[in-house]
Structure formats: C-alpha cells, structure tokens
mmCIF file with all atom_site columns, N, CA, C and O in Angstrom:
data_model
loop_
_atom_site.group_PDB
_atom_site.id
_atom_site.type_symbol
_atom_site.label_atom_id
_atom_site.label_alt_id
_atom_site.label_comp_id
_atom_site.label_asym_id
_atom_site.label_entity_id
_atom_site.label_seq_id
_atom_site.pdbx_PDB_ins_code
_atom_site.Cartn_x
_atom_site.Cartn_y
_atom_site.Cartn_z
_atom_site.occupancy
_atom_site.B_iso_or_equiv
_atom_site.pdbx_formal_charge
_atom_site.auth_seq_id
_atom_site.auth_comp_id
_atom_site.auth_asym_id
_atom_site.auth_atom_id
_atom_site.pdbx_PDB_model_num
ATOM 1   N N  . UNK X 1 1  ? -2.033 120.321 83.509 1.00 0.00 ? 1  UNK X N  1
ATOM 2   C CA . UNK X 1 1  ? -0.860 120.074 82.705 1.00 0.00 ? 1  UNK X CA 1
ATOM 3   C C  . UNK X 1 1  ? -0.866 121.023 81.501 1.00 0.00 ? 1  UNK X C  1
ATOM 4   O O  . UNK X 1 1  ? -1.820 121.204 80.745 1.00 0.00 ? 1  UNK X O  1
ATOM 5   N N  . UNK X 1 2  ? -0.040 121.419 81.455 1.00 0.00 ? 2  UNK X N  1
ATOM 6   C CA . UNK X 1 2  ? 0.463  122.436 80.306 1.00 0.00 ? 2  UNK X CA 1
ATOM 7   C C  . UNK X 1 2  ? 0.598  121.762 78.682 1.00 0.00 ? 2  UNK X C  1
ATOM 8   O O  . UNK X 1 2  ? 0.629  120.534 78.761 1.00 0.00 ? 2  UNK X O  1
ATOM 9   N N  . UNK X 1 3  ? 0.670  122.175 77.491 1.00 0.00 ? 3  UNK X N  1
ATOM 10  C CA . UNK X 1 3  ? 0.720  122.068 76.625 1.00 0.00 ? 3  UNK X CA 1
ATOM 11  C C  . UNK X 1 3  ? 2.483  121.326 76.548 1.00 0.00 ? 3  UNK X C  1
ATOM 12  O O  . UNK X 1 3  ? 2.590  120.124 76.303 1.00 0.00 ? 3  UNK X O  1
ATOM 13  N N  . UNK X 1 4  ? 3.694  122.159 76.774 1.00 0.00 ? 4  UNK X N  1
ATOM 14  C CA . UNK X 1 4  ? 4.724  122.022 76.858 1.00 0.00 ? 4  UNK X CA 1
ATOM 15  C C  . UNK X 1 4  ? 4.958  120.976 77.982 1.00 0.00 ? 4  UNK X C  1
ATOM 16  O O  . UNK X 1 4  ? 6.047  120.425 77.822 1.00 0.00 ? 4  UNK X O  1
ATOM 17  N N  . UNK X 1 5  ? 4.434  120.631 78.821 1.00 0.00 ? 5  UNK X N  1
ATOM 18  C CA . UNK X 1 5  ? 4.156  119.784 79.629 1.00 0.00 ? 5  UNK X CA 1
ATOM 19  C C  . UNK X 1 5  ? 4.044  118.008 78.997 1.00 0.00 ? 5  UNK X C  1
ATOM 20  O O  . UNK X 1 5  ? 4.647  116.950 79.174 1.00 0.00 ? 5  UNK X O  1
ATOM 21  N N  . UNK X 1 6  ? 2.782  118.560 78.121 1.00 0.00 ? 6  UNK X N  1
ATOM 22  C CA . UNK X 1 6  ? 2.565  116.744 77.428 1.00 0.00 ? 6  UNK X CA 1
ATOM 23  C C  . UNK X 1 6  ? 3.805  116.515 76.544 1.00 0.00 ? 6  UNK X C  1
ATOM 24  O O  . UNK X 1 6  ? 4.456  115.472 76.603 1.00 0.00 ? 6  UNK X O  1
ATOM 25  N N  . UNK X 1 7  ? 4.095  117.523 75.734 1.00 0.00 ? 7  UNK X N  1
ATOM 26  C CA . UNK X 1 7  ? 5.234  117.553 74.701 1.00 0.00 ? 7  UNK X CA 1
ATOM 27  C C  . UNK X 1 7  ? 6.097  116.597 75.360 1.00 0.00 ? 7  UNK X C  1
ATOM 28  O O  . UNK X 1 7  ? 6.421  115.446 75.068 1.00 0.00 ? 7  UNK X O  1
ATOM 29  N N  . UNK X 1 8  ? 6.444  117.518 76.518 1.00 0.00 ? 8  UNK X N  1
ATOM 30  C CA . UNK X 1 8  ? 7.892  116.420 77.348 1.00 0.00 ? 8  UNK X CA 1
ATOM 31  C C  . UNK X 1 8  ? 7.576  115.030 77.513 1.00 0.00 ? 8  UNK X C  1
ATOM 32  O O  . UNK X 1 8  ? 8.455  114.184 77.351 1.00 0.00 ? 8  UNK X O  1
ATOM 33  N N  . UNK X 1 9  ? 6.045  114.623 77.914 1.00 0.00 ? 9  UNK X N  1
ATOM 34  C CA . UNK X 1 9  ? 5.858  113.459 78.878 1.00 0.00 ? 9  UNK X CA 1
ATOM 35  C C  . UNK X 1 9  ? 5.469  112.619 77.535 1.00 0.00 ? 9  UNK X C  1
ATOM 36  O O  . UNK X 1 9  ? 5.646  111.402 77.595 1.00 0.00 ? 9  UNK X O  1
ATOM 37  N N  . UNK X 1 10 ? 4.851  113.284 76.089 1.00 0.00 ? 10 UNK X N  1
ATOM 38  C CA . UNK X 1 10 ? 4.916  111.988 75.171 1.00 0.00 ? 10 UNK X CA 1
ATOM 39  C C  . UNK X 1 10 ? 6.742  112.004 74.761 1.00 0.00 ? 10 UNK X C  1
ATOM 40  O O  . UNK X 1 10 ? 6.899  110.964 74.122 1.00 0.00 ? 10 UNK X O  1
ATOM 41  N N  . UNK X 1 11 ? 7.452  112.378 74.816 1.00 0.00 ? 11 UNK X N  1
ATOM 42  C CA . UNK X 1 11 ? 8.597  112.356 73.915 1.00 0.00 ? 11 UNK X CA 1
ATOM 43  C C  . UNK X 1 11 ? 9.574  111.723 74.942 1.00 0.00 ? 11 UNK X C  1
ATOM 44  O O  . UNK X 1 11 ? 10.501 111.102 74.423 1.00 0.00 ? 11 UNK X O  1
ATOM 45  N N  . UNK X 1 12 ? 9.554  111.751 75.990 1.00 0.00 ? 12 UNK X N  1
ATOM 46  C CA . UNK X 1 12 ? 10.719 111.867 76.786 1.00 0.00 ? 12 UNK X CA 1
ATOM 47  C C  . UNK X 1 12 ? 10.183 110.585 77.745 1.00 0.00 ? 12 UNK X C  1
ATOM 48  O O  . UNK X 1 12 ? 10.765 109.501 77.737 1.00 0.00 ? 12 UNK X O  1
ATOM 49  N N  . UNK X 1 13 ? 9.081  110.839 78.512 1.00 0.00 ? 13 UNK X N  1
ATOM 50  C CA . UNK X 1 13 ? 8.784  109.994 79.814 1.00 0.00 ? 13 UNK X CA 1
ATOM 51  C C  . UNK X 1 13 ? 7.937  109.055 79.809 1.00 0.00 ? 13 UNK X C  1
ATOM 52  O O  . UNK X 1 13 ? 8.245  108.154 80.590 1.00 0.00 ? 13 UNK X O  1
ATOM 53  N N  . UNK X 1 14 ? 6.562  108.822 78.992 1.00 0.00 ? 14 UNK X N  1
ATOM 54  C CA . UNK X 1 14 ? 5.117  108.043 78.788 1.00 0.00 ? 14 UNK X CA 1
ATOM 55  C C  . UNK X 1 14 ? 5.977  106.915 77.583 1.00 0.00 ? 14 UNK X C  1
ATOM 56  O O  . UNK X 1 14 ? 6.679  105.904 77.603 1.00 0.00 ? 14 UNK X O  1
ATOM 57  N N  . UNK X 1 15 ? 5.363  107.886 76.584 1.00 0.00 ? 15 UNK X N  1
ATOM 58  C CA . UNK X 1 15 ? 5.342  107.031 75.696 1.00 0.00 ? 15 UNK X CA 1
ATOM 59  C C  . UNK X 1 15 ? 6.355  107.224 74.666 1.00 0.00 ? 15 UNK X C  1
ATOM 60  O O  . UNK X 1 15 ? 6.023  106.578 73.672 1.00 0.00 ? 15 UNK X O  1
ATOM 61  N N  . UNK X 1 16 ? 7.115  107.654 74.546 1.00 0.00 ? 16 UNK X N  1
ATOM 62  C CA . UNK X 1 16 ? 8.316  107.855 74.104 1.00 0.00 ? 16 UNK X CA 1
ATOM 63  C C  . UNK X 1 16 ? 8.162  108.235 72.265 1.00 0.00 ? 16 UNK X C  1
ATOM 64  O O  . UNK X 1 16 ? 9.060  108.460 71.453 1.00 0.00 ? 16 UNK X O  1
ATOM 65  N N  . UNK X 1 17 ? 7.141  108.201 72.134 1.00 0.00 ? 17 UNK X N  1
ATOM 66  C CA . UNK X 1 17 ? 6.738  109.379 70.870 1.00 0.00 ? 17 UNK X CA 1
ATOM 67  C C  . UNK X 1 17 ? 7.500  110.633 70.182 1.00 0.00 ? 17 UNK X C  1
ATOM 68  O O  . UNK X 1 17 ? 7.006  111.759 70.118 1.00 0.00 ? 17 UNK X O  1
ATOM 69  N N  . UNK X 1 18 ? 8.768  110.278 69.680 1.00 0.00 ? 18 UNK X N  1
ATOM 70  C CA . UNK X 1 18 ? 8.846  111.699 68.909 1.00 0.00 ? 18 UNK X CA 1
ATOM 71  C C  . UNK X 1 18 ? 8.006  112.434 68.246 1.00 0.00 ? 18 UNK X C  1
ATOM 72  O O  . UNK X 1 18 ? 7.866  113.650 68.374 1.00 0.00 ? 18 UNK X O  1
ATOM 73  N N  . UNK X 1 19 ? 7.126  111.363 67.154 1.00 0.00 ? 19 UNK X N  1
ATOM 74  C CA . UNK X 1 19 ? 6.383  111.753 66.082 1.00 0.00 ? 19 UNK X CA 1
ATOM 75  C C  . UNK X 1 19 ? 5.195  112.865 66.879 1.00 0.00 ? 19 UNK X C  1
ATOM 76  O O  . UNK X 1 19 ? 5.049  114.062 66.630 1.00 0.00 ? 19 UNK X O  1
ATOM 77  N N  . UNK X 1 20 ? 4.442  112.028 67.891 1.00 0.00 ? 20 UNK X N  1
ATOM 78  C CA . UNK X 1 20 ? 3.820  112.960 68.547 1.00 0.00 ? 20 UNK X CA 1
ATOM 79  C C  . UNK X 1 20 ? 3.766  113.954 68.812 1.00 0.00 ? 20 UNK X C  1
ATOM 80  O O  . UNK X 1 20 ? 2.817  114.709 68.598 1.00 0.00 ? 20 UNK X O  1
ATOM 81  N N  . UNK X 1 21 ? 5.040  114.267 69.486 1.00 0.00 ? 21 UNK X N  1
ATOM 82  C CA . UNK X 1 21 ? 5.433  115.298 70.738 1.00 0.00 ? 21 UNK X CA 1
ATOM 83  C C  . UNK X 1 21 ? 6.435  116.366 69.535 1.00 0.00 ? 21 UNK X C  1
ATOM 84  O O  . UNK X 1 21 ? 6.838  117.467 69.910 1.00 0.00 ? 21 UNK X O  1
ATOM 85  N N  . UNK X 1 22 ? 6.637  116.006 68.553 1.00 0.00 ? 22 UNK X N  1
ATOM 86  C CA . UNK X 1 22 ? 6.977  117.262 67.016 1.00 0.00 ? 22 UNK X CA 1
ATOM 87  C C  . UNK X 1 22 ? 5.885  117.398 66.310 1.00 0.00 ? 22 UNK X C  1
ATOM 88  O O  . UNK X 1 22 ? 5.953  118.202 65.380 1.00 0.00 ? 22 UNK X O  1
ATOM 89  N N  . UNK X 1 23 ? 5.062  116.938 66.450 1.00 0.00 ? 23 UNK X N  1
ATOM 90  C CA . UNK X 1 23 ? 3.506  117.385 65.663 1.00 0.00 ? 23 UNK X CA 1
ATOM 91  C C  . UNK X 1 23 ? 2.552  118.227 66.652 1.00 0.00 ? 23 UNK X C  1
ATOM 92  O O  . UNK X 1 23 ? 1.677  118.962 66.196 1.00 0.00 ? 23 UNK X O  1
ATOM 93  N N  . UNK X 1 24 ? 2.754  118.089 67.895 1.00 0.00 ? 24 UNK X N  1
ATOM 94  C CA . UNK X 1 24 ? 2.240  118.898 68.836 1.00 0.00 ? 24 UNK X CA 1
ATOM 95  C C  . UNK X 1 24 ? 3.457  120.520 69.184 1.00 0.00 ? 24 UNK X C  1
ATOM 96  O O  . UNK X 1 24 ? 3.172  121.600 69.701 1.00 0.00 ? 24 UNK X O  1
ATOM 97  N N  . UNK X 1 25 ? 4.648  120.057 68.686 1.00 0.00 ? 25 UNK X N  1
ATOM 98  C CA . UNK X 1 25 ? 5.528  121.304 68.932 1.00 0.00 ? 25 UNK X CA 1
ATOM 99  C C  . UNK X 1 25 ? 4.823  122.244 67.525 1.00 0.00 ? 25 UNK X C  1
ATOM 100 O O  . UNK X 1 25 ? 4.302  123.341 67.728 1.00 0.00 ? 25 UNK X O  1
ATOM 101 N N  . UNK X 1 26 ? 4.902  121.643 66.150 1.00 0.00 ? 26 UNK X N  1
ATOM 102 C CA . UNK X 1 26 ? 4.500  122.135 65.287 1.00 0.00 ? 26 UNK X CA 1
ATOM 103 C C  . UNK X 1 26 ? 3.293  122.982 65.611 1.00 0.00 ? 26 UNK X C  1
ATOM 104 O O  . UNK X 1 26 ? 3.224  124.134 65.182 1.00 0.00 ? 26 UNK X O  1
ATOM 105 N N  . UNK X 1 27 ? 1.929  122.223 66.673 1.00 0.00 ? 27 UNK X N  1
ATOM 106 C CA . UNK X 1 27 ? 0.900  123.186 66.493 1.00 0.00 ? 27 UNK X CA 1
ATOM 107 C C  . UNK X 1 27 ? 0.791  124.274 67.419 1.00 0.00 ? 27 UNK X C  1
ATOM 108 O O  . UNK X 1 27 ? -0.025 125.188 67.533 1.00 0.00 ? 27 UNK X O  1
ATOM 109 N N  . UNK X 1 28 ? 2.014  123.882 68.172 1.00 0.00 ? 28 UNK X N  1
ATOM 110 C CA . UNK X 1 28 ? 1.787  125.021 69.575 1.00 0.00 ? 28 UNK X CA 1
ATOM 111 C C  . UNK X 1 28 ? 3.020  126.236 68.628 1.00 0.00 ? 28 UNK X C  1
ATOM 112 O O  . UNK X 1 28 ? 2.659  127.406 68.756 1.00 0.00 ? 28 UNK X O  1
ATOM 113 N N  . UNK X 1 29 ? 3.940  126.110 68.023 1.00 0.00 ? 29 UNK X N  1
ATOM 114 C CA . UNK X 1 29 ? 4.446  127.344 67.335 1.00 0.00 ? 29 UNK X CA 1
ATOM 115 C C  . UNK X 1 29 ? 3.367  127.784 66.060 1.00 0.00 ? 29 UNK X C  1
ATOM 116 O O  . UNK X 1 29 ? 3.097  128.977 65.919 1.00 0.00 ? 29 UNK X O  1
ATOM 117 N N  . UNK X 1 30 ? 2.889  126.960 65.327 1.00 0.00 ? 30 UNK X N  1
ATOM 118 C CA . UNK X 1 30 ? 1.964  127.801 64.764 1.00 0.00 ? 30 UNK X CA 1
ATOM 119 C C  . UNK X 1 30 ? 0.424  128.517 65.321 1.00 0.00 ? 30 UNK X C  1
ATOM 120 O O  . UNK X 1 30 ? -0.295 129.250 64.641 1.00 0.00 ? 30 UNK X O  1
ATOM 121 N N  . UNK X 1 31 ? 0.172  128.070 66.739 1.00 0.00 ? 31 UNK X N  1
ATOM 122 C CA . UNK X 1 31 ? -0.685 128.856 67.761 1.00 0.00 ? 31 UNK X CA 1
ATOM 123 C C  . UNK X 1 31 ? -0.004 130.059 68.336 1.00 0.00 ? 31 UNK X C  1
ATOM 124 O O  . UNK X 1 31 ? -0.496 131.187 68.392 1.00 0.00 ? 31 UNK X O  1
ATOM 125 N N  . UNK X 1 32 ? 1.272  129.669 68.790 1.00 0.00 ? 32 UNK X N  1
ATOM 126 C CA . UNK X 1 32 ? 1.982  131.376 69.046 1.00 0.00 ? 32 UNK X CA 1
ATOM 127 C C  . UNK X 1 32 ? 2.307  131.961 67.796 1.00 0.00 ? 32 UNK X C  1
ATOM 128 O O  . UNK X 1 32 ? 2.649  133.097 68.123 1.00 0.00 ? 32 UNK X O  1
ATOM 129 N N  . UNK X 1 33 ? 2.391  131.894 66.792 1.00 0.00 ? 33 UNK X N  1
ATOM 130 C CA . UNK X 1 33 ? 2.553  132.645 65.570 1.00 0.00 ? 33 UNK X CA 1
ATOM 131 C C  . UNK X 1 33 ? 1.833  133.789 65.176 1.00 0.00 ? 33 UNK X C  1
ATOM 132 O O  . UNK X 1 33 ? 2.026  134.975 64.906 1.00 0.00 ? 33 UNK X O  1
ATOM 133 N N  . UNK X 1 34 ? 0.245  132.336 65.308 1.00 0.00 ? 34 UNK X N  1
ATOM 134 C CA . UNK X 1 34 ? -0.961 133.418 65.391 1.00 0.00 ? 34 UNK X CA 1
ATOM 135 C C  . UNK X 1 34 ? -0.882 134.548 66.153 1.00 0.00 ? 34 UNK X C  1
ATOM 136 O O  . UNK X 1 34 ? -0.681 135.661 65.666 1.00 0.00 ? 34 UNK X O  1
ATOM 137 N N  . UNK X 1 35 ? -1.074 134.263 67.697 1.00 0.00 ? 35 UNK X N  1
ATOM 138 C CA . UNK X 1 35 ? -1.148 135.167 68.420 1.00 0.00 ? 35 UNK X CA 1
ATOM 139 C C  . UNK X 1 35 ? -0.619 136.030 68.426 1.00 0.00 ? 35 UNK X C  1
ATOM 140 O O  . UNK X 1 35 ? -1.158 136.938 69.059 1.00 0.00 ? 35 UNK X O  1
ATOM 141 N N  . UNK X 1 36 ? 0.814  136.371 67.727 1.00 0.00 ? 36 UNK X N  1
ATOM 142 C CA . UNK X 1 36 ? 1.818  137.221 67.996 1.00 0.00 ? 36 UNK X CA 1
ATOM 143 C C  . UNK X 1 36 ? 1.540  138.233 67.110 1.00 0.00 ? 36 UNK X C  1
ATOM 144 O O  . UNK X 1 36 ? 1.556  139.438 67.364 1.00 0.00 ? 36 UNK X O  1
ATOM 145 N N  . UNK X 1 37 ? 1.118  137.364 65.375 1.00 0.00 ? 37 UNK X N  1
ATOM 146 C CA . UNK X 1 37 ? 0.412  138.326 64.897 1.00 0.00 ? 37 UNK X CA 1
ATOM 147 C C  . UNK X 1 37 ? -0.466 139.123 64.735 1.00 0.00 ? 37 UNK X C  1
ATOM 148 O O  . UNK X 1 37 ? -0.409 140.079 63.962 1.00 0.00 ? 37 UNK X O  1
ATOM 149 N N  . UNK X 1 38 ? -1.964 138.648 65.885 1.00 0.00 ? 38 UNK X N  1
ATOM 150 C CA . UNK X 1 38 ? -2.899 139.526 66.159 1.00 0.00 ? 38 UNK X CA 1
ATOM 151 C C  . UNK X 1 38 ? -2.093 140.362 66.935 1.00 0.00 ? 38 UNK X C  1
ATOM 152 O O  . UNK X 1 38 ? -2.246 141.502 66.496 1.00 0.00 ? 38 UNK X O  1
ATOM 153 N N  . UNK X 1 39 ? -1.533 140.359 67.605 1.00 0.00 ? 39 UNK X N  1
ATOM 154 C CA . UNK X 1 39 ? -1.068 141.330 69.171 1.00 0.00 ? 39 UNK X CA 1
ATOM 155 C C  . UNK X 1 39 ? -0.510 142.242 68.414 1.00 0.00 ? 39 UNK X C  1
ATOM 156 O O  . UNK X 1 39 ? -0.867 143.392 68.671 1.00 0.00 ? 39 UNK X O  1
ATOM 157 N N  . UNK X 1 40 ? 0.548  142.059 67.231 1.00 0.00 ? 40 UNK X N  1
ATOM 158 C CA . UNK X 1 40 ? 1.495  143.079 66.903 1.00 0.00 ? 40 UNK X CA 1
ATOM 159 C C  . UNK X 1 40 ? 0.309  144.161 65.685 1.00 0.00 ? 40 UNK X C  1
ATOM 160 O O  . UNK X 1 40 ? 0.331  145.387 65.583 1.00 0.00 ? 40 UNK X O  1
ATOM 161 N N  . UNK X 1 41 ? -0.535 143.260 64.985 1.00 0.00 ? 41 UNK X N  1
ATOM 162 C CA . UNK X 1 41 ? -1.308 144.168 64.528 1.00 0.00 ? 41 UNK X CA 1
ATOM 163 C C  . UNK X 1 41 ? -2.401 144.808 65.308 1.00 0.00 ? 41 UNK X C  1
ATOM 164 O O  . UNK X 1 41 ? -2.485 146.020 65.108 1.00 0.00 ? 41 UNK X O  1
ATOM 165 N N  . UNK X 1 42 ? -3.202 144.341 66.088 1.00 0.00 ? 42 UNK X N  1
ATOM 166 C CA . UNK X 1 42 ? -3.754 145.565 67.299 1.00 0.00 ? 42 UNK X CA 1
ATOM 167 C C  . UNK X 1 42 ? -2.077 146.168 68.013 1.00 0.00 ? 42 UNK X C  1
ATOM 168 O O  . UNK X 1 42 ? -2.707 146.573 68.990 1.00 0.00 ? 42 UNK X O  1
ATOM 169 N N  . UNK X 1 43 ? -1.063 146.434 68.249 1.00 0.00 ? 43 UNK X N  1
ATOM 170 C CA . UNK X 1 43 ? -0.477 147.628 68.681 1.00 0.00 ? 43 UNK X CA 1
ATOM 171 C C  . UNK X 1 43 ? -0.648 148.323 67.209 1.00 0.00 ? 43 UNK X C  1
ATOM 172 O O  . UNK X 1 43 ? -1.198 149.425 67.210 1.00 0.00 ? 43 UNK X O  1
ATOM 173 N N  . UNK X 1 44 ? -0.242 147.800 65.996 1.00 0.00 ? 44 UNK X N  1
ATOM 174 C CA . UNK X 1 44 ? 0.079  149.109 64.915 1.00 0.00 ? 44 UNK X CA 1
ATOM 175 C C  . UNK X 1 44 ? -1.382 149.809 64.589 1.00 0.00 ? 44 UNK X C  1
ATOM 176 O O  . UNK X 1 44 ? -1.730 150.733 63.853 1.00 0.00 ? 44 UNK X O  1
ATOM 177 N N  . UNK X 1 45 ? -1.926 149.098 65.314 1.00 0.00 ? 45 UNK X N  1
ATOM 178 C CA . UNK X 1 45 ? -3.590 149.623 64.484 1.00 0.00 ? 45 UNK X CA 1
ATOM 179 C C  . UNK X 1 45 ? -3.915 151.053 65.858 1.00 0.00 ? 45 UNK X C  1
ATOM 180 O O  . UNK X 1 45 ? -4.485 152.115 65.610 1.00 0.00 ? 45 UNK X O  1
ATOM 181 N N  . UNK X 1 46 ? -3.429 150.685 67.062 1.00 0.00 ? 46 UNK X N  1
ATOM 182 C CA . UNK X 1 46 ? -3.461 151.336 68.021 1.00 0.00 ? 46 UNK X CA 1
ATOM 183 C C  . UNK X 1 46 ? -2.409 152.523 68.104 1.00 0.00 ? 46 UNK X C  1
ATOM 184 O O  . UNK X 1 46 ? -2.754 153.679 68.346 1.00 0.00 ? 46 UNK X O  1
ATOM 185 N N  . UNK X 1 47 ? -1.238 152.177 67.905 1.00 0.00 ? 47 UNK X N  1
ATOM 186 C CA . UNK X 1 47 ? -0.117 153.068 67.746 1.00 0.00 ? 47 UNK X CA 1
ATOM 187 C C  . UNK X 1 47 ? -0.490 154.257 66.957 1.00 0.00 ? 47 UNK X C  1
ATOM 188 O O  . UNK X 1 47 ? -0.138 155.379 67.322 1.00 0.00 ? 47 UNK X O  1
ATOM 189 N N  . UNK X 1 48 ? -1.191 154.060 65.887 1.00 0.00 ? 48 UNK X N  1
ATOM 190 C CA . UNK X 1 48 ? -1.362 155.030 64.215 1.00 0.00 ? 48 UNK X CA 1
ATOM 191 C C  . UNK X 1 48 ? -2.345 155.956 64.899 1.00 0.00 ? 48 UNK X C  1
ATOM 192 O O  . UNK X 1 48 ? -1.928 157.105 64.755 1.00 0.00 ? 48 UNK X O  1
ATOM 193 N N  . UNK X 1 49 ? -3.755 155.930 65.752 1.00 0.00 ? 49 UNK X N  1
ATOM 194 C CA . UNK X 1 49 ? -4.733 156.284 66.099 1.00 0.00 ? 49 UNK X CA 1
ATOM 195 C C  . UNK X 1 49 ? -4.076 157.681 66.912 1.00 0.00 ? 49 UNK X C  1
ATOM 196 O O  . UNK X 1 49 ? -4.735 158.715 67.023 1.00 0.00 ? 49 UNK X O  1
ATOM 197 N N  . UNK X 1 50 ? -2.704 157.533 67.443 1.00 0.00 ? 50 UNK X N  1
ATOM 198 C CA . UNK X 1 50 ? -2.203 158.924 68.652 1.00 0.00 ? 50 UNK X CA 1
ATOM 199 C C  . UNK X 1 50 ? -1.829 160.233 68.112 1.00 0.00 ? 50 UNK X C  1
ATOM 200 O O  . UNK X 1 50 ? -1.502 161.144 68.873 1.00 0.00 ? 50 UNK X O  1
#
C-alpha cells in the first residue's frame, strides 16, 4: 500500500479521519519538497561543472 493509498483509506473508506489523512498529506508534501530540492540542487551543482 502506498502512502497516497492510506491517505484515501483513513479519510474516505476505514476510518473516516480527516485529521489524519491532512496530517499525513502535510508530511508526504513536505517529503516531496525535500526531495525536489535535493534533485534541483544536484542538477545546478552538475549543470555549472560543463
């Protein structure tokens, strides 16, 4: 089961949890946040090197 997966099944289908299933949206956009910002700074760190 996927991350976006539980989101749906506490909010929508199990247990009917908003509070949950927006505190888990909260940590999965600030986990892609991260990531996006390592990725985009290894390309500029990579890009500058050519």
């Amino acid at each position: 089961m996927t991350i976006v997966q539980l989101i749906y099944r506490d909010a929508f289908e199990t247990r009917k949890d908003l509070g949950m299933a927006a505190a888990l949206s909260v940590l999965l956009l600030l986990a892609l946040v991260i990531i996006n910002l390592v990725q985009l700074r290894a390309m500029r760190f990579d890009s500058d090197s050519k």
